[in-house]
Coordinates of C-alpha atoms in Angstrom, one line a residue:
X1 CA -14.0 2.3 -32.5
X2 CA -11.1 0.3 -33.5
X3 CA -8.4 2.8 -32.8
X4 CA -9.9 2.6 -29.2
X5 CA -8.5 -0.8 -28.5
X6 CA -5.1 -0.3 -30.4
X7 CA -2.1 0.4 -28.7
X8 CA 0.2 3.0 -29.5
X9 CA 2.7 0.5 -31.9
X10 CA -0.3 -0.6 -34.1
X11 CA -1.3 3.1 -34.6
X12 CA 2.1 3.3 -36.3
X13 CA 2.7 5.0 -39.8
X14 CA 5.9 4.6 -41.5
X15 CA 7.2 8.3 -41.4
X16 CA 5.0 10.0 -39.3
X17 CA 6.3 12.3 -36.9
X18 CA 4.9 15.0 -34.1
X19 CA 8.5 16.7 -33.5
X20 CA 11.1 17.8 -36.1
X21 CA 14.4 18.8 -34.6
X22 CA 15.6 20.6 -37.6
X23 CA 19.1 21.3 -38.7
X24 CA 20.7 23.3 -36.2
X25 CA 19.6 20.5 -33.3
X26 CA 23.1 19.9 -31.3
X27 CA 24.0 16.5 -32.2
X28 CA 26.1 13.9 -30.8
X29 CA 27.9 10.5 -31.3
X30 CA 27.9 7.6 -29.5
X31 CA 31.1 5.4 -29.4
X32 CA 30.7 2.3 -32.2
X33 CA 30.2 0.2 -29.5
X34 CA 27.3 1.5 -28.0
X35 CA 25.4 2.7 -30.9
X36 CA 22.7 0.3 -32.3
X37 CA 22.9 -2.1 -34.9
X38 CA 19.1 -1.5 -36.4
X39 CA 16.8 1.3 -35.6
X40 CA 14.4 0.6 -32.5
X41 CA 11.3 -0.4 -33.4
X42 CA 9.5 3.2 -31.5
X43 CA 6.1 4.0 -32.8
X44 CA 5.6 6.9 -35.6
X45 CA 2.5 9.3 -35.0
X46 CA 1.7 12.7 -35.4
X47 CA 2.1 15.2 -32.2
X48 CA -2.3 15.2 -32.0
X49 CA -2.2 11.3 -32.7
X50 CA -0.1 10.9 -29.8
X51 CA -1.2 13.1 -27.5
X52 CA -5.2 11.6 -28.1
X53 CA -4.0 8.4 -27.6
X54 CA -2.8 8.9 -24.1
X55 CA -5.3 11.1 -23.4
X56 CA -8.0 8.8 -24.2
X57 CA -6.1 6.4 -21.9
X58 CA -6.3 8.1 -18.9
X59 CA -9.7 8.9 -19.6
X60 CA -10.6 4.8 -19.2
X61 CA -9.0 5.0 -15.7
X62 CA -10.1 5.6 -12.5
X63 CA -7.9 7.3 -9.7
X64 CA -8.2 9.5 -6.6
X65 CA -8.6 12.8 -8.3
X66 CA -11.4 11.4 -9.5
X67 CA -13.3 10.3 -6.8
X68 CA -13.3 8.5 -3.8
X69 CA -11.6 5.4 -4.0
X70 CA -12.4 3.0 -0.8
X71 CA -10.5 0.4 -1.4
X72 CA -9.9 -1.5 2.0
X73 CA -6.7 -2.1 3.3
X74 CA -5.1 0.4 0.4
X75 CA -5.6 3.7 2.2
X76 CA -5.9 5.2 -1.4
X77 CA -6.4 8.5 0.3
X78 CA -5.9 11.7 -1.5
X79 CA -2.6 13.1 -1.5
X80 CA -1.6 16.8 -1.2
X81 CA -0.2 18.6 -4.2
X82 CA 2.3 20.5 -1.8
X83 CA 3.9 16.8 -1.4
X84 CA 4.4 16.5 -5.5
X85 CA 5.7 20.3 -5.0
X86 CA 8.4 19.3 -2.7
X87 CA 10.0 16.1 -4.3
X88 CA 9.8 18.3 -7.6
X89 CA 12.6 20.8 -6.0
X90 CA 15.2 20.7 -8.3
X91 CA 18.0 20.6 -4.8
X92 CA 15.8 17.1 -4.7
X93 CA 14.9 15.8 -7.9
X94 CA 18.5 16.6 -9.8
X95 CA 20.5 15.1 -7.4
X96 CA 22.6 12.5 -8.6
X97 CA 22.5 9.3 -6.1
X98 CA 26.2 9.4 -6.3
X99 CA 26.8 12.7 -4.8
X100 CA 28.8 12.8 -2.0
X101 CA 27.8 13.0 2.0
X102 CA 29.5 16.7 1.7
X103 CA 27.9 17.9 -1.2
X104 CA 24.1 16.3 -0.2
X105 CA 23.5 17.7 3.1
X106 CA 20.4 18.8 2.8
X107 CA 19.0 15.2 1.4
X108 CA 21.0 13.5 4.1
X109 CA 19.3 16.1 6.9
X110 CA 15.9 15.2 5.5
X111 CA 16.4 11.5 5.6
X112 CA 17.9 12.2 9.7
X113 CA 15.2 13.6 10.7
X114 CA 12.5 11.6 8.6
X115 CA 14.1 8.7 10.5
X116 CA 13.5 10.4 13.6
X117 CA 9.5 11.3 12.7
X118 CA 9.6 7.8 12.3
X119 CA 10.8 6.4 15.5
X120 CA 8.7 8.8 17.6
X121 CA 5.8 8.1 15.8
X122 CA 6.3 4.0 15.8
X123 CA 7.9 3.9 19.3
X124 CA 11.0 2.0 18.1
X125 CA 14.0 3.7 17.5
X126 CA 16.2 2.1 15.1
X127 CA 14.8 3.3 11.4
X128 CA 16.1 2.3 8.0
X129 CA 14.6 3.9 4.8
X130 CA 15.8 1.3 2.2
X131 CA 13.3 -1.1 1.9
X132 CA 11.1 0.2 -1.1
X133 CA 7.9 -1.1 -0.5
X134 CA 5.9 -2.5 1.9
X135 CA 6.3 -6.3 1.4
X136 CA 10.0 -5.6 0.7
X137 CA 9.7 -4.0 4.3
X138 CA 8.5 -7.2 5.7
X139 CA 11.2 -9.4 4.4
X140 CA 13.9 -6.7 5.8
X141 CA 11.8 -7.4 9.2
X142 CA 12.1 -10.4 8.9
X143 CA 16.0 -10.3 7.9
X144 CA 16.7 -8.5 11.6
X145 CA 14.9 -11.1 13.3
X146 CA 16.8 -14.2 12.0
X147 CA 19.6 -11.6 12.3
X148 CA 19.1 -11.6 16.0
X149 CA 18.3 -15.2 16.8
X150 CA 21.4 -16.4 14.6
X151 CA 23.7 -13.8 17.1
X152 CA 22.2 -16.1 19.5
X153 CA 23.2 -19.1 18.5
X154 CA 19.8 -20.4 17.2
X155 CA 17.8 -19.2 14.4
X156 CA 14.2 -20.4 14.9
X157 CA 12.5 -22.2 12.3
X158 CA 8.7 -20.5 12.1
X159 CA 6.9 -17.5 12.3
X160 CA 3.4 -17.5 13.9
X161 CA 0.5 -15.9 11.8
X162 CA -2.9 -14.9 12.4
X163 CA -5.9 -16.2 10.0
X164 CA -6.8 -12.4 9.2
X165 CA -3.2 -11.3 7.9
X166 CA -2.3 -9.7 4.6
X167 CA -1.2 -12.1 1.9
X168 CA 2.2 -10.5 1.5
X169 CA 2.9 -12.0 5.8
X170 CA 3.3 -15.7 4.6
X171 CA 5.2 -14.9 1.3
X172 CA 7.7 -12.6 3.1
X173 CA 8.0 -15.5 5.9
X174 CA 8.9 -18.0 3.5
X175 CA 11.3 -15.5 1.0
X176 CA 13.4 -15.6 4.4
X177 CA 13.2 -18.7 5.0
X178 CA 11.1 -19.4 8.2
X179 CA 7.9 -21.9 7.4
X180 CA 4.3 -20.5 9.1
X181 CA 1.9 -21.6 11.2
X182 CA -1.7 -19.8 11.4
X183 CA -3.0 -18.9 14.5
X184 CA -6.9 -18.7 14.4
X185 CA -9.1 -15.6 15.7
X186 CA -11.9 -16.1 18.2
X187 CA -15.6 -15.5 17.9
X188 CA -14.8 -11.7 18.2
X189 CA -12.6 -11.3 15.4
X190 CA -9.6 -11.2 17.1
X191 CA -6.6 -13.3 17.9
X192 CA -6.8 -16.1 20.3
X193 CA -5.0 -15.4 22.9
X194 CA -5.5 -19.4 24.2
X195 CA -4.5 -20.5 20.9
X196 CA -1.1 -18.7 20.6
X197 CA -0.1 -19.7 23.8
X198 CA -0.7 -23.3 22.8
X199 CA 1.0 -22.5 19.4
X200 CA 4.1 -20.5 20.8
X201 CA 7.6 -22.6 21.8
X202 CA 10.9 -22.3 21.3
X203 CA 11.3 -22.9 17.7
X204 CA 9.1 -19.8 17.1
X205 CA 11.1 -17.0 15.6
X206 CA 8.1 -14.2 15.9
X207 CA 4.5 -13.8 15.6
X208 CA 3.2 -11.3 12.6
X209 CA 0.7 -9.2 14.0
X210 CA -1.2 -6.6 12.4
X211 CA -2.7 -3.8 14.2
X212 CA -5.4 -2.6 13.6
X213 CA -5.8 -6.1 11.6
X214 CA -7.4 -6.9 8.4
X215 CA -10.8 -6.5 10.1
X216 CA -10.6 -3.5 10.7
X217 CA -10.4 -4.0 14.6
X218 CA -8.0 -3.3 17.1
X219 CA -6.1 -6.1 18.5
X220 CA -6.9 -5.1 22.1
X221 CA -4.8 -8.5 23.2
X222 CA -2.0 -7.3 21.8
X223 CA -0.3 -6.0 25.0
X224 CA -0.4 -9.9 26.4
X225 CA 0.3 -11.7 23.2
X226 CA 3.7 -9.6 23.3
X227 CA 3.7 -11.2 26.8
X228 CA 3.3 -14.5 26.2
X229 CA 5.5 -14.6 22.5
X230 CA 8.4 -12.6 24.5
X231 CA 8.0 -15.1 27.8
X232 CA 9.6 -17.4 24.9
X233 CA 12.1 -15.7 23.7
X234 CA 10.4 -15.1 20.5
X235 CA 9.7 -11.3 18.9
X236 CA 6.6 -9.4 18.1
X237 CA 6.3 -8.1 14.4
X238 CA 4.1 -5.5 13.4
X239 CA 2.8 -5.4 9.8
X240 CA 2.0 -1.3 9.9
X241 CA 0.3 -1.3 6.9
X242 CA -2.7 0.4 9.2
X243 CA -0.4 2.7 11.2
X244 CA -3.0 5.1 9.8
X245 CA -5.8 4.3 12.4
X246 CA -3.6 5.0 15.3
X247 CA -1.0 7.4 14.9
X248 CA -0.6 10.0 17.5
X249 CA -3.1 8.0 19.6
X250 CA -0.8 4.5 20.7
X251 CA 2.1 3.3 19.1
X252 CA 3.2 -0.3 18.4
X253 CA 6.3 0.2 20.2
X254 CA 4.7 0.8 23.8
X255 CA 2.0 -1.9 23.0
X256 CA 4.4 -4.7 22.5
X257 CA 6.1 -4.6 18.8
X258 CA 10.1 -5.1 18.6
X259 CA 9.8 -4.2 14.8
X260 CA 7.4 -3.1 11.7
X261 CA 7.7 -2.0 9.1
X262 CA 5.7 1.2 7.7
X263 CA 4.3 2.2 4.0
X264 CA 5.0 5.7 3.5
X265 CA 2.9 5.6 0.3
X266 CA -0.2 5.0 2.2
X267 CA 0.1 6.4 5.6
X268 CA 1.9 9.8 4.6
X269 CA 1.1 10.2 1.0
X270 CA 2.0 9.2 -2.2
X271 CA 0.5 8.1 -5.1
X272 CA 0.2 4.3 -5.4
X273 CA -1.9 1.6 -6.9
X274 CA -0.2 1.7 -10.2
X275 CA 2.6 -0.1 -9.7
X276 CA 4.8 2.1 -7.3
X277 CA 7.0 3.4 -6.5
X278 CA 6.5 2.8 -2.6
X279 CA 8.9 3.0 -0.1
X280 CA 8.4 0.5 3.2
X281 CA 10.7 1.8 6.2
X282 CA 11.7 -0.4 9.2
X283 CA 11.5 0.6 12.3
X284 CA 13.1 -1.7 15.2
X285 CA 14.0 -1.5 18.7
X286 CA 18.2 -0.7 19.8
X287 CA 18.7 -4.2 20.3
X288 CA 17.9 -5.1 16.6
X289 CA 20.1 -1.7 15.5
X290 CA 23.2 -3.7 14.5
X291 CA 21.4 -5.3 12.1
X292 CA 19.9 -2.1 10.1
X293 CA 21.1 -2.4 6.6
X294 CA 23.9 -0.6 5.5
X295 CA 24.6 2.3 5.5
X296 CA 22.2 4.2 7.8
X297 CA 21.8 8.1 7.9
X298 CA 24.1 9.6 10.8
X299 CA 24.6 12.9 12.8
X300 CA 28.3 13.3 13.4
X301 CA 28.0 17.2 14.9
X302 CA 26.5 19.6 12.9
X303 CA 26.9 17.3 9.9
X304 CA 25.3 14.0 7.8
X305 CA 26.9 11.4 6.6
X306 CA 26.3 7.8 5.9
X307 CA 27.7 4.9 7.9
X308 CA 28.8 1.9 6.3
X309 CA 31.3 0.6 9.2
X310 CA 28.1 -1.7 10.0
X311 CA 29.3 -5.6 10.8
X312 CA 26.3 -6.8 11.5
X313 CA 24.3 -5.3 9.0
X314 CA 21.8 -7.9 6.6
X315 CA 23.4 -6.3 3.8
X316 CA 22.3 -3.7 1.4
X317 CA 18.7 -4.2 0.2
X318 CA 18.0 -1.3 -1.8
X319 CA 20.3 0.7 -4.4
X320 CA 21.3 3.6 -3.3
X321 CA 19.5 5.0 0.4
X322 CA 15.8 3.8 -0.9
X323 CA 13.2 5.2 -3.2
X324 CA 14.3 8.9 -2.6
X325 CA 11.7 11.0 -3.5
X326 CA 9.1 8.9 -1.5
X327 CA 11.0 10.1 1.5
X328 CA 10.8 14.0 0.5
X329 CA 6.9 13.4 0.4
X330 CA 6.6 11.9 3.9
X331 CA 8.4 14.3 5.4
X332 CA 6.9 17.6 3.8
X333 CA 3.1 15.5 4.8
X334 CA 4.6 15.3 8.7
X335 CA 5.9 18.5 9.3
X336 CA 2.8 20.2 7.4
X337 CA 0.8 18.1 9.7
X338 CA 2.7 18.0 12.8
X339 CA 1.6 15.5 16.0
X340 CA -1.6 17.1 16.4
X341 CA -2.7 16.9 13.0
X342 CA -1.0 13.1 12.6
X343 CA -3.5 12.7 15.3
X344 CA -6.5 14.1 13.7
X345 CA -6.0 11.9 10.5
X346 CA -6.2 9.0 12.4
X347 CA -9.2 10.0 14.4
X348 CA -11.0 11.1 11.1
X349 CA -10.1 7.9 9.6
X350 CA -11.9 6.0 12.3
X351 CA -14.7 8.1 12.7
X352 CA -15.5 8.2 8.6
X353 CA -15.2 4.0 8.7
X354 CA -17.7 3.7 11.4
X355 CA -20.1 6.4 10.2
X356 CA -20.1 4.2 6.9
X357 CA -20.4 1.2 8.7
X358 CA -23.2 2.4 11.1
X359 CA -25.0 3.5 7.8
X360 CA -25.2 0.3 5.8
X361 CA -25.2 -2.3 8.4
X362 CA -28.7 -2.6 8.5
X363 CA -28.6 -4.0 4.9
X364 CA -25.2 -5.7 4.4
X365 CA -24.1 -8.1 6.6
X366 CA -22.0 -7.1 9.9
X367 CA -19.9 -10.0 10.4
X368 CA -18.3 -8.4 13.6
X369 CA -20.4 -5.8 15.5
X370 CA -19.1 -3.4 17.8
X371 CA -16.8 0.1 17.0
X372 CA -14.4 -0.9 13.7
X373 CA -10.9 2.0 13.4
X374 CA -10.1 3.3 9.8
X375 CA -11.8 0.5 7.6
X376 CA -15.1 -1.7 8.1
X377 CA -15.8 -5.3 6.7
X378 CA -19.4 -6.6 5.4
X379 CA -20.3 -9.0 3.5
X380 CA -23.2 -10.1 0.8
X381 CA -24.7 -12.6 2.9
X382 CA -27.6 -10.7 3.1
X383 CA -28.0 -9.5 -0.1
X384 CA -30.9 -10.8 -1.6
X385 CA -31.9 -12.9 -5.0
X386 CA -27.9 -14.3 -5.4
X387 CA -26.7 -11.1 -6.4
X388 CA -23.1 -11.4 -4.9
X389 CA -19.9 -8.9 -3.6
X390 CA -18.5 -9.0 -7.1
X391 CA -21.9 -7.9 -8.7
X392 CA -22.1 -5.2 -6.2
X393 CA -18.3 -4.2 -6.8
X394 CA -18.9 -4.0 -10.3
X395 CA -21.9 -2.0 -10.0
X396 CA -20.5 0.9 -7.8
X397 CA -18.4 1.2 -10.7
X398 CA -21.6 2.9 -13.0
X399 CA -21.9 5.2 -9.8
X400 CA -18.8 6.7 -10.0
X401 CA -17.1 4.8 -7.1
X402 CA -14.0 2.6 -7.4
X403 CA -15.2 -0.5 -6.1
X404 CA -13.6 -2.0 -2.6
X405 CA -12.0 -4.7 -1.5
X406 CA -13.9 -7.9 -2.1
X407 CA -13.3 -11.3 -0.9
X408 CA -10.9 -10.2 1.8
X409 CA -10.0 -11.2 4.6
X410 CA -10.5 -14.5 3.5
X411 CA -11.9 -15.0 7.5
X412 CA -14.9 -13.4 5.9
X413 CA -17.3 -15.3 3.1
X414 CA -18.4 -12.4 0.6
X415 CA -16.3 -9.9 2.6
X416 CA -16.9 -6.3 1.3
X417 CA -13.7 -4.0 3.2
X418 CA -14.4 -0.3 2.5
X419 CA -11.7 2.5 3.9
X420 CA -13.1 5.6 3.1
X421 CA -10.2 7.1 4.6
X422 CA -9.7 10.5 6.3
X423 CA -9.8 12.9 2.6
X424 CA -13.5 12.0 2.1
X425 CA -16.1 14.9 2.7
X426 CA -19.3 13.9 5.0
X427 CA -21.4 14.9 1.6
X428 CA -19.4 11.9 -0.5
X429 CA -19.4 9.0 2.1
X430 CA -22.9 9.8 2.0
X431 CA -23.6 9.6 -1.8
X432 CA -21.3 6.3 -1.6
X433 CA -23.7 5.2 1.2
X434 CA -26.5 6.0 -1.0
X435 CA -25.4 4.1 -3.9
X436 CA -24.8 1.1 -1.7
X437 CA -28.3 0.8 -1.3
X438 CA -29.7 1.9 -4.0
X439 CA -27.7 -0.9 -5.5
X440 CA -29.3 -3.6 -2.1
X441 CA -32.9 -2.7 -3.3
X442 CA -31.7 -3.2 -7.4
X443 CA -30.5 -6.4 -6.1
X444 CA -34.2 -7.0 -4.3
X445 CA -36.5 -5.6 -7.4
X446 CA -33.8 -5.9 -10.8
X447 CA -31.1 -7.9 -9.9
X448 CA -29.8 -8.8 -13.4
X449 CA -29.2 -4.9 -13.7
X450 CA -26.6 -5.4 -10.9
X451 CA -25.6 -9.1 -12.0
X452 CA -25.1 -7.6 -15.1
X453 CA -23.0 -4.4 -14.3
X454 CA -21.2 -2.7 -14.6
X455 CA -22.9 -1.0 -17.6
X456 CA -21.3 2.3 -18.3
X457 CA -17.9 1.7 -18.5
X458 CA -15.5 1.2 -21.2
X459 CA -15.3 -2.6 -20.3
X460 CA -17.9 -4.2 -19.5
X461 CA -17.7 -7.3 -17.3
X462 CA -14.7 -9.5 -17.9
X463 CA -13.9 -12.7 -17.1
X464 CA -12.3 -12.0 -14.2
X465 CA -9.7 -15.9 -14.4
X466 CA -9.3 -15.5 -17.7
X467 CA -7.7 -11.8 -17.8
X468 CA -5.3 -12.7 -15.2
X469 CA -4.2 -15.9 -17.1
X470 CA -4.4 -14.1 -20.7
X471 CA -3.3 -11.0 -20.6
X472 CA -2.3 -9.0 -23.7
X473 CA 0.6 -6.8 -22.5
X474 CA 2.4 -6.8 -26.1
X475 CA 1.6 -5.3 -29.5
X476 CA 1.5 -7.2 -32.4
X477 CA 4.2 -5.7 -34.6
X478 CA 3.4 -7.2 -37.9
X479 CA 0.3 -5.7 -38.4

């Protein structure tokens, strides 16, 4: 239908309106200078044009509350409408970023003890809840450590990476000015211990670690690649975007970390995947503490206030004290879940990763065998008649799953990373196991059906270069 792939401006007609104020609507006037000089260009529809149009919208997308989502490395977990409820308080929600420390005390309490949640559950001490997503977290990481080397007279000039990071590692490395230098894995997936020690001097700044890493295994080196980094004066930084496979059971700060940074919108709950917000706090040991952006959250007696008496301080790196109402929802998910329930998420996580795993490993290539945590990574290399991971992503898509992660970590050829996370039932990992295979022997007796796919969606297999480099993100406002 064509009004299906119009957007809301070419709908327009001249006139059309869904709300009439009528004449007794308070008005008001903005100063000359302020007022516009032509009337903006808004679209005119009826109240059920509009409405339709959006409706039918949200109808062509695919999110959590519509079923499971195992997107690897995402954690697009379901998240608890009691978090929404919370950050929707009107104590919360109304107030103005401006007020002051004596008249937000509540907000300021929150963000205290959030801080706190944090540290004990990270095992470093120093917390700031600026950064307002997780690469932005990085690059504040980052920021403490040159921080901390330049109070030492010399900066470093490279940060050590292993081959099975996250994209964002390298990008944040280079934003702050430090170049990179890869470190391989071994045979069993994780990093080379022999390798780093050959890598690691004094020009190193830090090694990027994360843990569990993008295979979804745990770096059980990690203890003596702190070792051998730290024996060099260098620091150990842990991308937490997995903090979710261990909480309550290890922390990064006994195990070697000196700072990480940690994405409340995945680990504790908040909606993401469309663009944010996220919020990415830092968490660092008491040497790096000076260094905190300004102004941190303090406890002066019985009351909150912020301090920005901070010399040392990388600056301010958020407006404001961060992406507030991310904060609310973290810290209504960990004190409804407390340290035993923290604990459970992270053991439920594992346990629903390996049961997947265990279940289609006899079909789908196992690239690295042996116990995975909260994610596991296959491949397509056995998948027969060249039916690949994109025609079996696309595919899951006319089951009713949202596909997952494909082609990463780039360590893997054909990788396939699926997190069902800890919010799936037994009954769905099974009917996503199911379809997995029933889509292996499509691929073995019809393959064009799954080369093909998907074939039940609003849009059909796209070209997947060519909607990247031409996208249509405007309407055309002559016609």
């Amino acid at each position: 239908m064509r009004t299906e792939t119009q957007t809301v401006f070419e709908r327009t007609h001249p006139g059309r309106m869904g709300v009439v104020l009528g004449d007794d609507a308070p008005s008001a006037t903005l100063p000359a200078d302020l007022a516009r000089k032509s009337a903006a260009e808004l679209p005119e529809l009826s109240e059920v044009e509009a409405i339709r149009h959006f409706t039918h919208l949200s109808r062509r997308n695919f999110g959590i509350d519509l079923g499971m989502y195992p997107l690897g490395s995402c954690t697009m977990k379901f998240n608890p409408r009691v978090n929404e409820a919370a950050a929707r308080l009107p104590g919360f929600a109304r107030l103005h970023p401006k007020t002051p420390a004596e008249l937000s005390q509540g907000a300021l309490r929150l963000m205290h003890e959030l801080q706190g949640y944090l540290a004990e559950i990270s095992g470093l001490p120093a917390v700031t809840l600026q950064p307002a997503a997780g690469a932005q977290g990085e690059l504040v990481g980052l920021m403490l450590i040159r921080a901390y080397h330049e109070s030492n007279g010399h900066p470093r000039k490279k940060v050590l990476i292993p081959d099975t990071a996250h994209g964002t590692n390298p990008a944040s490395c280079s934003i702050c000015g430090y170049a990179v230098e890869t470190v391989p894995s071994g045979k069993d997936g994780r990093l080379d211990l022999d390798a780093l020690r050959d890598a690691m001097n004094e020009d190193v700044a830090a090694i990027m670690v994360t843990n569990p890493n993008t295979l979804g295994l745990f770096e059980s080196g990690i203890r003596e690649a702190a070792e051998i980094v730290h024996a060099k004066g260098g620091l150990v930084y842990c991308d937490g975007a997995n903090l979710n496979a261990i909480m309550g059971i290890t922390r990064p700060g006994d195990f070697g970390a000196d700072v990480m940074h940690i994405n409340l919108h995945k680990t504790f709950t908040t909606p993401h995947g469309g663009g944010g917000p996220g919020s990415g706090p830092v968490a660092a040991r008491e040497f790096l503490a000076p260094f905190l952006p300004s102004p941190v959250v303090v406890k002066n007696g019985d009351a909150y206030a912020l301090d920005f008496d901070r010399p040392k301080a990388v600056g301010r790196v958020h407006g404001f004290n961060g992406n507030f109402g991310m904060l609310v929802r973290a810290y209504t998910y960990i004190r409804e879940m407390g340290p035993d329930g923290l604990k459970r998420v992270s053991q439920i996580a594992v346990l629903n990763a390996n049961y997947a795993k265990e279940k289609l490993k006899d079909l789908y290539h196992l690239p690295y065998p042996g116990p995975c945590m909260h994610e596991c990574v296959l491949s397509d290399k056995t998948v027969p008649n060249g039916v690949t991971t994109m025609d079996v992503a696309k595919r899951l898509m006319d089951y009713g799953f949202h596909p997952p992660t494909v082609y990463f970590p780039l360590v893997v050829r054909g990788a396939i990373m699926i997190e069902p996370t800890e919010t799936e039932s037994p009954e769905r990992i099974d009917d996503f196991v199911a379809s997995m295979r029933a889509i292996f022997e499509e691929a073995k007796n019809d393959p064009d059906i799954v080369k093909h796919a998907p074939h039940n969606q609003a849009v059909k297999r796209v070209d997947e270069a060519r909607a990247v480099k031409r996208m249509r993100l405007t309407a055309d406002m002559e016609n």
